[in-house]
Amino acid sequence: MIKWIKKLFSKAPSNPYGIDERELRSMVNCNIPIGFIKAKFPNLPTEVLVKYIITGKL
């Protein structure tokens, strides 16, 4: 049980870019242009943003 808990918390973060994923999801769902999203989240690489738009996962 303890090994399972340690394994659960030792995983890499699912959001390595430090962005608010709820806000990003709402911007993508509202069809806001990529340029505006890039201005809001400058540390998010373009290829990751395109992948998120297509798959819904960071």
PDB file of N, CA and C in Angstrom:
ATOM      1  N   MET A   1       0.821  -1.193   0.000  1.00  0.00           N
ATOM      2  CA  MET A   1       0.000   0.000   0.000  1.00  0.00           C
ATOM      3  C   MET A   1       0.866   1.258   0.000  1.00  0.00           C
ATOM      4  N   ILE A   2       1.894   1.269   0.828  1.00  0.00           N
ATOM      5  CA  ILE A   2       2.769   2.443   0.908  1.00  0.00           C
ATOM      6  C   ILE A   2       3.542   2.613  -0.396  1.00  0.00           C
ATOM      7  N   LYS A   3       3.975   1.516  -0.998  1.00  0.00           N
ATOM      8  CA  LYS A   3       4.673   1.608  -2.277  1.00  0.00           C
ATOM      9  C   LYS A   3       3.759   2.208  -3.344  1.00  0.00           C
ATOM     10  N   TRP A   4       2.483   1.828  -3.317  1.00  0.00           N
ATOM     11  CA  TRP A   4       1.520   2.354  -4.282  1.00  0.00           C
ATOM     12  C   TRP A   4       1.347   3.855  -4.106  1.00  0.00           C
ATOM     13  N   ILE A   5       1.276   4.318  -2.856  1.00  0.00           N
ATOM     14  CA  ILE A   5       1.124   5.749  -2.587  1.00  0.00           C
ATOM     15  C   ILE A   5       2.379   6.505  -3.036  1.00  0.00           C
ATOM     16  N   LYS A   6       3.558   5.971  -2.739  1.00  0.00           N
ATOM     17  CA  LYS A   6       4.803   6.615  -3.175  1.00  0.00           C
ATOM     18  C   LYS A   6       4.862   6.688  -4.698  1.00  0.00           C
ATOM     19  N   LYS A   7       4.451   5.619  -5.359  1.00  0.00           N
ATOM     20  CA  LYS A   7       4.461   5.596  -6.818  1.00  0.00           C
ATOM     21  C   LYS A   7       3.488   6.629  -7.383  1.00  0.00           C
ATOM     22  N   LEU A   8       2.345   6.794  -6.728  1.00  0.00           N
ATOM     23  CA  LEU A   8       1.347   7.749  -7.171  1.00  0.00           C
ATOM     24  C   LEU A   8       1.883   9.175  -7.113  1.00  0.00           C
ATOM     25  N   PHE A   9       2.595   9.512  -6.051  1.00  0.00           N
ATOM     26  CA  PHE A   9       3.084  10.875  -5.887  1.00  0.00           C
ATOM     27  C   PHE A   9       4.437  11.128  -6.527  1.00  0.00           C
ATOM     28  N   SER A  10       5.112  10.083  -6.979  1.00  0.00           N
ATOM     29  CA  SER A  10       6.421  10.271  -7.596  1.00  0.00           C
ATOM     30  C   SER A  10       6.334  10.480  -9.100  1.00  0.00           C
ATOM     31  N   LYS A  11       5.140  10.384  -9.667  1.00  0.00           N
ATOM     32  CA  LYS A  11       5.002  10.574 -11.103  1.00  0.00           C
ATOM     33  C   LYS A  11       5.282  12.014 -11.483  1.00  0.00           C
ATOM     34  N   ALA A  12       5.715  12.207 -12.701  1.00  0.00           N
ATOM     35  CA  ALA A  12       5.960  13.556 -13.205  1.00  0.00           C
ATOM     36  C   ALA A  12       4.629  14.299 -13.292  1.00  0.00           C
ATOM     37  N   PRO A  13       4.663  15.612 -13.127  1.00  0.00           N
ATOM     38  CA  PRO A  13       3.404  16.357 -13.201  1.00  0.00           C
ATOM     39  C   PRO A  13       2.790  16.278 -14.593  1.00  0.00           C
ATOM     40  N   SER A  14       1.475  16.229 -14.642  1.00  0.00           N
ATOM     41  CA  SER A  14       0.808  16.123 -15.935  1.00  0.00           C
ATOM     42  C   SER A  14       0.801  17.463 -16.664  1.00  0.00           C
ATOM     43  N   ASN A  15       1.114  18.539 -15.950  1.00  0.00           N
ATOM     44  CA  ASN A  15       1.134  19.868 -16.540  1.00  0.00           C
ATOM     45  C   ASN A  15       2.514  20.497 -16.323  1.00  0.00           C
ATOM     46  N   PRO A  16       3.508  20.126 -17.111  1.00  0.00           N
ATOM     47  CA  PRO A  16       4.869  20.617 -16.878  1.00  0.00           C
ATOM     48  C   PRO A  16       5.067  22.081 -17.276  1.00  0.00           C
ATOM     49  N   TYR A  17       4.083  22.708 -17.907  1.00  0.00           N
ATOM     50  CA  TYR A  17       4.252  24.081 -18.380  1.00  0.00           C
ATOM     51  C   TYR A  17       3.737  25.111 -17.385  1.00  0.00           C
ATOM     52  N   GLY A  18       3.114  24.666 -16.306  1.00  0.00           N
ATOM     53  CA  GLY A  18       2.649  25.571 -15.271  1.00  0.00           C
ATOM     54  C   GLY A  18       1.535  26.495 -15.725  1.00  0.00           C
ATOM     55  N   ILE A  19       0.595  25.980 -16.500  1.00  0.00           N
ATOM     56  CA  ILE A  19      -0.504  26.801 -16.993  1.00  0.00           C
ATOM     57  C   ILE A  19      -1.815  26.318 -16.379  1.00  0.00           C
ATOM     58  N   ASP A  20      -2.812  27.179 -16.417  1.00  0.00           N
ATOM     59  CA  ASP A  20      -4.140  26.829 -15.934  1.00  0.00           C
ATOM     60  C   ASP A  20      -4.856  26.083 -17.051  1.00  0.00           C
ATOM     61  N   GLU A  21      -4.947  24.769 -16.899  1.00  0.00           N
ATOM     62  CA  GLU A  21      -5.498  23.944 -17.981  1.00  0.00           C
ATOM     63  C   GLU A  21      -6.989  24.212 -18.191  1.00  0.00           C
ATOM     64  N   ARG A  22      -7.701  24.576 -17.140  1.00  0.00           N
ATOM     65  CA  ARG A  22      -9.131  24.888 -17.298  1.00  0.00           C
ATOM     66  C   ARG A  22      -9.317  26.117 -18.181  1.00  0.00           C
ATOM     67  N   GLU A  23      -8.472  27.124 -17.972  1.00  0.00           N
ATOM     68  CA  GLU A  23      -8.563  28.335 -18.793  1.00  0.00           C
ATOM     69  C   GLU A  23      -8.184  28.044 -20.244  1.00  0.00           C
ATOM     70  N   LEU A  24      -7.135  27.234 -20.425  1.00  0.00           N
ATOM     71  CA  LEU A  24      -6.731  26.847 -21.780  1.00  0.00           C
ATOM     72  C   LEU A  24      -7.845  26.077 -22.471  1.00  0.00           C
ATOM     73  N   ARG A  25      -8.467  25.140 -21.767  1.00  0.00           N
ATOM     74  CA  ARG A  25      -9.550  24.351 -22.352  1.00  0.00           C
ATOM     75  C   ARG A  25     -10.720  25.239 -22.752  1.00  0.00           C
ATOM     76  N   SER A  26     -11.046  26.220 -21.900  1.00  0.00           N
ATOM     77  CA  SER A  26     -12.166  27.098 -22.238  1.00  0.00           C
ATOM     78  C   SER A  26     -11.843  27.963 -23.448  1.00  0.00           C
ATOM     79  N   MET A  27     -10.577  28.412 -23.571  1.00  0.00           N
ATOM     80  CA  MET A  27     -10.196  29.205 -24.736  1.00  0.00           C
ATOM     81  C   MET A  27     -10.252  28.366 -26.010  1.00  0.00           C
ATOM     82  N   VAL A  28      -9.799  27.119 -25.937  1.00  0.00           N
ATOM     83  CA  VAL A  28      -9.830  26.238 -27.109  1.00  0.00           C
ATOM     84  C   VAL A  28     -11.274  25.918 -27.488  1.00  0.00           C
ATOM     85  N   ASN A  29     -12.123  25.677 -26.490  1.00  0.00           N
ATOM     86  CA  ASN A  29     -13.522  25.344 -26.769  1.00  0.00           C
ATOM     87  C   ASN A  29     -14.281  26.514 -27.382  1.00  0.00           C
ATOM     88  N   CYS A  30     -13.846  27.744 -27.096  1.00  0.00           N
ATOM     89  CA  CYS A  30     -14.515  28.930 -27.653  1.00  0.00           C
ATOM     90  C   CYS A  30     -13.954  29.314 -29.020  1.00  0.00           C
ATOM     91  N   ASN A  31     -13.073  28.485 -29.583  1.00  0.00           N
ATOM     92  CA  ASN A  31     -12.472  28.732 -30.900  1.00  0.00           C
ATOM     93  C   ASN A  31     -11.719  30.058 -30.976  1.00  0.00           C
ATOM     94  N   ILE A  32     -11.009  30.383 -29.908  1.00  0.00           N
ATOM     95  CA  ILE A  32     -10.175  31.584 -29.900  1.00  0.00           C
ATOM     96  C   ILE A  32      -8.930  31.290 -30.738  1.00  0.00           C
ATOM     97  N   PRO A  33      -8.488  32.228 -31.577  1.00  0.00           N
ATOM     98  CA  PRO A  33      -7.323  31.974 -32.438  1.00  0.00           C
ATOM     99  C   PRO A  33      -6.053  31.637 -31.654  1.00  0.00           C
ATOM    100  N   ILE A  34      -5.193  30.849 -32.298  1.00  0.00           N
ATOM    101  CA  ILE A  34      -3.962  30.391 -31.651  1.00  0.00           C
ATOM    102  C   ILE A  34      -3.094  31.563 -31.202  1.00  0.00           C
ATOM    103  N   GLY A  35      -3.077  32.643 -31.961  1.00  0.00           N
ATOM    104  CA  GLY A  35      -2.261  33.801 -31.590  1.00  0.00           C
ATOM    105  C   GLY A  35      -2.646  34.388 -30.245  1.00  0.00           C
ATOM    106  N   PHE A  36      -3.936  34.457 -29.965  1.00  0.00           N
ATOM    107  CA  PHE A  36      -4.393  34.964 -28.672  1.00  0.00           C
ATOM    108  C   PHE A  36      -4.045  33.999 -27.542  1.00  0.00           C
ATOM    109  N   ILE A  37      -4.159  32.707 -27.818  1.00  0.00           N
ATOM    110  CA  ILE A  37      -3.817  31.702 -26.808  1.00  0.00           C
ATOM    111  C   ILE A  37      -2.322  31.752 -26.518  1.00  0.00           C
ATOM    112  N   LYS A  38      -1.497  31.910 -27.581  1.00  0.00           N
ATOM    113  CA  LYS A  38      -0.043  32.013 -27.390  1.00  0.00           C
ATOM    114  C   LYS A  38       0.320  33.271 -26.608  1.00  0.00           C
ATOM    115  N   ALA A  39      -0.427  34.366 -26.801  1.00  0.00           N
ATOM    116  CA  ALA A  39      -0.161  35.588 -26.045  1.00  0.00           C
ATOM    117  C   ALA A  39      -0.503  35.391 -24.568  1.00  0.00           C
ATOM    118  N   LYS A  40      -1.537  34.627 -24.298  1.00  0.00           N
ATOM    119  CA  LYS A  40      -1.952  34.368 -22.915  1.00  0.00           C
ATOM    120  C   LYS A  40      -1.010  33.391 -22.229  1.00  0.00           C
ATOM    121  N   PHE A  41      -0.524  32.383 -22.969  1.00  0.00           N
ATOM    122  CA  PHE A  41       0.369  31.353 -22.431  1.00  0.00           C
ATOM    123  C   PHE A  41       1.664  31.335 -23.237  1.00  0.00           C
ATOM    124  N   PRO A  42       2.571  32.288 -23.024  1.00  0.00           N
ATOM    125  CA  PRO A  42       3.783  32.371 -23.854  1.00  0.00           C
ATOM    126  C   PRO A  42       4.765  31.221 -23.656  1.00  0.00           C
ATOM    127  N   ASN A  43       4.713  30.535 -22.505  1.00  0.00           N
ATOM    128  CA  ASN A  43       5.670  29.447 -22.276  1.00  0.00           C
ATOM    129  C   ASN A  43       5.178  28.108 -22.810  1.00  0.00           C
ATOM    130  N   LEU A  44       4.025  28.093 -23.481  1.00  0.00           N
ATOM    131  CA  LEU A  44       3.493  26.868 -24.074  1.00  0.00           C
ATOM    132  C   LEU A  44       3.954  26.772 -25.523  1.00  0.00           C
ATOM    133  N   PRO A  45       4.760  25.754 -25.877  1.00  0.00           N
ATOM    134  CA  PRO A  45       5.227  25.622 -27.263  1.00  0.00           C
ATOM    135  C   PRO A  45       4.058  25.428 -28.242  1.00  0.00           C
ATOM    136  N   THR A  46       4.242  25.924 -29.447  1.00  0.00           N
ATOM    137  CA  THR A  46       3.176  25.867 -30.453  1.00  0.00           C
ATOM    138  C   THR A  46       2.785  24.431 -30.777  1.00  0.00           C
ATOM    139  N   GLU A  47       3.769  23.533 -30.897  1.00  0.00           N
ATOM    140  CA  GLU A  47       3.434  22.149 -31.244  1.00  0.00           C
ATOM    141  C   GLU A  47       2.638  21.483 -30.119  1.00  0.00           C
ATOM    142  N   VAL A  48       2.897  21.851 -28.876  1.00  0.00           N
ATOM    143  CA  VAL A  48       2.128  21.305 -27.758  1.00  0.00           C
ATOM    144  C   VAL A  48       0.708  21.861 -27.787  1.00  0.00           C
ATOM    145  N   LEU A  49       0.568  23.136 -28.117  1.00  0.00           N
ATOM    146  CA  LEU A  49      -0.755  23.752 -28.220  1.00  0.00           C
ATOM    147  C   LEU A  49      -1.577  23.100 -29.324  1.00  0.00           C
ATOM    148  N   VAL A  50      -0.957  22.853 -30.473  1.00  0.00           N
ATOM    149  CA  VAL A  50      -1.669  22.203 -31.579  1.00  0.00           C
ATOM    150  C   VAL A  50      -2.077  20.785 -31.184  1.00  0.00           C
ATOM    151  N   LYS A  51      -1.172  20.071 -30.509  1.00  0.00           N
ATOM    152  CA  LYS A  51      -1.492  18.724 -30.035  1.00  0.00           C
ATOM    153  C   LYS A  51      -2.656  18.762 -29.048  1.00  0.00           C
ATOM    154  N   TYR A  52      -2.679  19.789 -28.176  1.00  0.00           N
ATOM    155  CA  TYR A  52      -3.771  19.915 -27.212  1.00  0.00           C
ATOM    156  C   TYR A  52      -5.096  20.196 -27.917  1.00  0.00           C
ATOM    157  N   ILE A  53      -5.058  21.028 -28.947  1.00  0.00           N
ATOM    158  CA  ILE A  53      -6.282  21.335 -29.690  1.00  0.00           C
ATOM    159  C   ILE A  53      -6.826  20.068 -30.357  1.00  0.00           C
ATOM    160  N   ILE A  54      -5.931  19.219 -30.882  1.00  0.00           N
ATOM    161  CA  ILE A  54      -6.373  18.019 -31.590  1.00  0.00           C
ATOM    162  C   ILE A  54      -6.804  16.915 -30.607  1.00  0.00           C
ATOM    163  N   THR A  55      -5.990  16.664 -29.580  1.00  0.00           N
ATOM    164  CA  THR A  55      -6.245  15.518 -28.705  1.00  0.00           C
ATOM    165  C   THR A  55      -6.937  15.872 -27.402  1.00  0.00           C
ATOM    166  N   GLY A  56      -6.793  17.110 -26.938  1.00  0.00           N
ATOM    167  CA  GLY A  56      -7.362  17.495 -25.657  1.00  0.00           C
ATOM    168  C   GLY A  56      -6.474  17.147 -24.478  1.00  0.00           C
ATOM    169  N   LYS A  57      -5.224  16.769 -24.742  1.00  0.00           N
ATOM    170  CA  LYS A  57      -4.286  16.410 -23.670  1.00  0.00           C
ATOM    171  C   LYS A  57      -3.003  17.211 -23.824  1.00  0.00           C
ATOM    172  N   LEU A  58      -2.427  17.616 -22.692  1.00  0.00           N
ATOM    173  CA  LEU A  58      -1.143  18.323 -22.750  1.00  0.00           C
ATOM    174  C   LEU A  58      -0.021  17.345 -22.912  1.00  0.00           C
TER     175      LEU A  58
END
